[in-house]
Coordinates of C-alpha atoms in Angstrom, one line a residue:
Chain Y
V1 CA 0.2 0.1 -0.1
L2 CA 1.2 3.7 -0.8
A3 CA -0.4 6.2 1.2
Q4 CA 0.4 9.7 0.1
S5 CA -0.3 12.9 2.3
P6 CA -1.9 15.2 2.7
G7 CA -4.7 14.8 0.8
T8 CA -5.3 18.0 -0.4
L9 CA -2.4 20.8 0.2
S10 CA -3.3 24.7 -0.6
L11 CA -0.9 26.9 -1.6
S12 CA 0.1 29.9 -3.9
P13 CA 2.1 30.0 -6.8
G14 CA 6.2 31.0 -6.0
E15 CA 5.7 28.6 -3.0
R16 CA 7.8 25.3 -2.7
A17 CA 5.4 22.5 -2.6
T18 CA 6.4 19.0 -0.3
L19 CA 4.6 15.9 -1.5
S20 CA 5.2 12.9 0.9
C21 CA 4.1 9.5 -0.5
R22 CA 4.7 6.2 2.0
A23 CA 5.2 2.5 1.9
S24 CA 3.5 -0.1 4.0
L25 CA 6.7 -1.9 3.4
S26 CA 9.9 -1.3 2.3
V27 CA 10.1 -1.0 -1.4
S28 CA 12.8 -0.6 -4.3
S29 CA 13.7 3.0 -5.0
N30 CA 14.2 1.9 -8.8
F31 CA 10.6 1.4 -8.9
L32 CA 9.3 3.9 -7.3
A33 CA 8.0 6.8 -9.4
W34 CA 5.6 10.0 -9.9
Y35 CA 3.1 11.1 -12.1
Q36 CA 1.4 14.8 -12.6
Q37 CA -3.0 14.7 -13.6
R38 CA -4.2 17.3 -14.8
P39 CA -7.8 17.9 -15.6
G40 CA -9.1 15.8 -18.5
Q41 CA -5.7 14.8 -18.8
P42 CA -3.9 11.6 -18.7
P43 CA -0.8 11.4 -16.2
R44 CA 2.2 13.0 -16.7
L45 CA 5.5 11.1 -15.7
L46 CA 7.7 13.9 -13.5
I47 CA 10.2 11.1 -11.5
Y48 CA 11.1 7.4 -12.2
G49 CA 13.5 5.8 -9.8
A50 CA 12.5 7.8 -6.6
L51 CA 14.6 11.3 -7.9
T52 CA 15.7 11.0 -12.0
R53 CA 13.2 13.6 -13.9
A54 CA 11.8 12.2 -16.9
T55 CA 12.1 14.1 -20.3
G56 CA 10.9 17.3 -20.8
I57 CA 10.4 17.7 -16.7
P58 CA 11.0 21.3 -15.4
D59 CA 14.0 21.4 -12.9
R60 CA 11.9 22.8 -10.0
F61 CA 10.8 19.3 -9.7
S62 CA 12.3 17.0 -7.6
G63 CA 11.9 13.3 -6.4
S64 CA 13.7 12.4 -2.9
G65 CA 13.7 9.2 -0.9
S66 CA 14.5 5.5 0.0
G67 CA 12.9 2.6 1.9
T68 CA 9.6 3.4 2.9
D69 CA 9.2 7.0 2.9
F70 CA 9.4 8.9 -0.7
T71 CA 8.8 12.7 -1.3
L72 CA 8.0 14.7 -4.4
T73 CA 9.2 18.5 -4.4
I74 CA 8.2 21.4 -6.5
S75 CA 10.7 24.5 -5.6
R76 CA 8.8 27.3 -6.8
L77 CA 5.1 26.3 -7.7
E78 CA 3.7 27.7 -11.6
P79 CA 0.3 28.0 -12.4
E80 CA 0.5 25.0 -14.5
D81 CA 1.6 22.8 -11.5
F82 CA -1.8 23.1 -10.1
A83 CA -2.7 19.3 -10.5
V84 CA -3.2 15.8 -8.8
Y85 CA 0.2 14.1 -8.2
Y86 CA 0.3 10.2 -7.9
C87 CA 3.0 7.9 -6.4
Q88 CA 3.6 4.3 -8.0
H89 CA 5.5 1.3 -7.2
T90 CA 5.3 -0.8 -9.6
E91 CA 1.3 -2.0 -9.6
T92 CA 0.1 -0.2 -7.3
F93 CA -0.4 3.9 -6.8
G94 CA -0.8 5.9 -4.1
Q95 CA -4.0 7.4 -3.9
G96 CA -3.1 10.9 -5.4
T97 CA -2.5 14.3 -3.4
T98 CA -4.6 17.7 -4.9
L99 CA -2.0 20.7 -4.9
E100 CA -4.6 23.6 -5.5
I101 CA -4.1 27.0 -5.3
K102 CA -4.7 29.2 -2.1
Chain J
Q1 CA 6.9 10.5 -32.0
V2 CA 6.1 8.1 -29.9
Q3 CA 1.8 8.2 -30.1
L4 CA -0.5 5.6 -28.8
V5 CA -4.4 6.2 -29.8
Q6 CA -7.0 4.3 -28.0
S7 CA -10.6 3.5 -29.3
G8 CA -13.2 5.8 -29.1
A9 CA -16.6 6.2 -25.7
E10 CA -18.3 3.0 -24.9
V11 CA -21.9 2.5 -23.4
K12 CA -22.5 -1.0 -22.8
K13 CA -25.1 -2.6 -20.5
P14 CA -24.3 -5.0 -17.4
G15 CA -23.1 -8.3 -17.9
A16 CA -22.0 -7.4 -21.3
S17 CA -18.0 -7.3 -22.5
V18 CA -16.1 -4.2 -23.6
K19 CA -13.1 -4.9 -26.0
V20 CA -10.3 -1.3 -26.1
S21 CA -7.9 -0.7 -28.5
C22 CA -4.7 0.7 -28.6
K23 CA -2.8 2.0 -31.3
A24 CA 0.8 2.3 -30.7
S25 CA 3.0 4.2 -33.5
G26 CA 6.5 5.7 -33.6
Y27 CA 8.5 3.3 -32.1
T28 CA 9.0 -0.7 -32.2
F29 CA 5.9 -2.3 -31.1
N30 CA 7.8 -5.5 -30.0
D31 CA 10.0 -3.4 -28.0
Y32 CA 8.4 -2.3 -25.2
H33 CA 5.5 -3.9 -22.5
I34 CA 1.8 -1.8 -22.8
H35 CA 0.1 -1.3 -19.4
W36 CA -3.7 -1.1 -18.9
V37 CA -4.6 1.2 -15.9
R38 CA -8.3 2.4 -15.1
Q39 CA -9.9 5.4 -13.2
A40 CA -13.2 5.4 -12.3
P41 CA -14.8 9.1 -12.1
G42 CA -13.0 11.9 -9.5
Q43 CA -11.2 8.3 -8.0
G44 CA -7.3 7.5 -8.4
L45 CA -5.9 4.9 -10.9
E46 CA -5.8 1.3 -11.0
W47 CA -3.8 -1.3 -12.3
M48 CA -5.5 -4.1 -14.0
G49 CA -1.9 -5.7 -16.6
R50 CA 0.0 -6.0 -18.9
I51 CA 1.2 -7.5 -22.0
N52 CA 4.5 -8.4 -23.6
P53 CA 3.8 -7.7 -27.1
R54 CA 6.7 -9.6 -28.7
N55 CA 4.9 -12.9 -27.1
G56 CA 1.9 -12.3 -26.1
A57 CA 2.7 -13.1 -22.5
T58 CA 0.1 -11.3 -20.0
N59 CA 0.3 -10.4 -16.0
Y60 CA -2.8 -9.5 -14.8
A61 CA -4.3 -7.5 -11.0
Q62 CA -5.9 -10.3 -9.2
K63 CA -8.6 -8.2 -9.0
F64 CA -9.6 -9.0 -12.7
Q65 CA -8.6 -12.4 -13.2
G66 CA -10.8 -14.4 -14.9
R67 CA -12.5 -11.1 -16.4
V68 CA -9.7 -9.2 -18.5
T69 CA -8.0 -10.4 -21.5
M70 CA -5.3 -8.7 -23.2
T71 CA -4.1 -9.4 -26.2
R72 CA -1.9 -7.5 -28.9
D73 CA -1.9 -7.9 -33.1
T74 CA 2.1 -6.9 -33.8
S75 CA 1.1 -6.6 -38.1
I76 CA -0.9 -3.5 -36.4
S77 CA 1.0 -2.4 -33.5
T78 CA -2.3 -2.8 -31.5
A79 CA -2.9 -4.2 -28.1
Y80 CA -6.5 -4.8 -26.8
M81 CA -8.1 -5.2 -23.7
E82 CA -11.3 -6.8 -23.2
L83 CA -13.4 -7.1 -20.1
S84 CA -16.1 -9.1 -19.1
R85 CA -18.9 -9.2 -16.9
L86 CA -19.1 -5.3 -16.9
Q87 CA -21.0 -3.9 -13.5
S88 CA -21.4 -0.3 -13.1
D89 CA -18.4 0.0 -10.9
D90 CA -16.1 -0.6 -14.0
T91 CA -17.8 2.7 -15.2
A92 CA -14.4 4.5 -16.0
L93 CA -12.0 5.6 -18.5
Y94 CA -8.9 3.1 -19.3
Y95 CA -6.1 3.8 -20.4
C96 CA -2.9 1.7 -22.4
A97 CA 0.4 3.3 -21.4
R98 CA 3.8 2.0 -22.8
I99 CA 6.7 1.4 -20.1
R100 CA 10.1 3.7 -20.4
G101 CA 12.1 1.4 -21.3
G102 CA 13.6 -2.2 -19.8
I103 CA 12.4 -3.6 -17.3
A104 CA 10.7 -0.3 -15.9
Y105 CA 7.5 -0.1 -14.2
D106 CA 6.7 3.3 -14.7
F107 CA 5.0 5.0 -17.8
D108 CA 6.0 7.7 -19.9
H109 CA 3.3 7.6 -22.5
W110 CA 0.0 7.3 -22.1
G111 CA -3.1 6.9 -24.6
Q112 CA -5.8 9.5 -24.2
G113 CA -7.8 7.0 -22.5
S114 CA -11.0 5.3 -23.3
L115 CA -14.5 6.3 -21.2
V116 CA -16.4 3.0 -20.6
T117 CA -19.6 3.6 -19.1
V118 CA -21.9 0.6 -18.0
S119 CA -25.5 1.3 -17.7

């Protein structure tokens, strides 16, 4: 099980966002990924291997963590970053964190 | 460029089956596993299974065992997902997705989604 927190995060453009993904058992970082999903669109791969940005992803997105605790950080929020974020480990997705404009 | 283009929306009655297609282009179809992920309205992502286009080998989520069948037609670079015995809680957007490569389990390209409504 992957538990994401918070469920909803309210921030303003320019602020820093920190999203958490906690696994019920230790998992391999090699298979920990993060996605962004905007309304009406399929998910978009942001981070794979826990910390590697996918092709074309801005460097304000960064991933970290190992074992059971993983974090997605967005250093300075842009208007287009307000969306839902999912973590994934192999066949399991977290329930998502909604990042909304404060 | 890599593209996954899915079939259109379907409306089915309870108990019926649906078959969704996913046509790949822009890469060698046989070289990347295709996974299927669904998303019920307003809900999160749920992994359904995967197919290796090279040999047709499949793995399904336990929840869908016996009810889902994933196939492919390499001659037209198309993967299919068929779900039988549909119920109202199968109403969802069904996505196909391509793995990033190798033994990866993350998905760098997604189809646009196929809405299946069971009513």
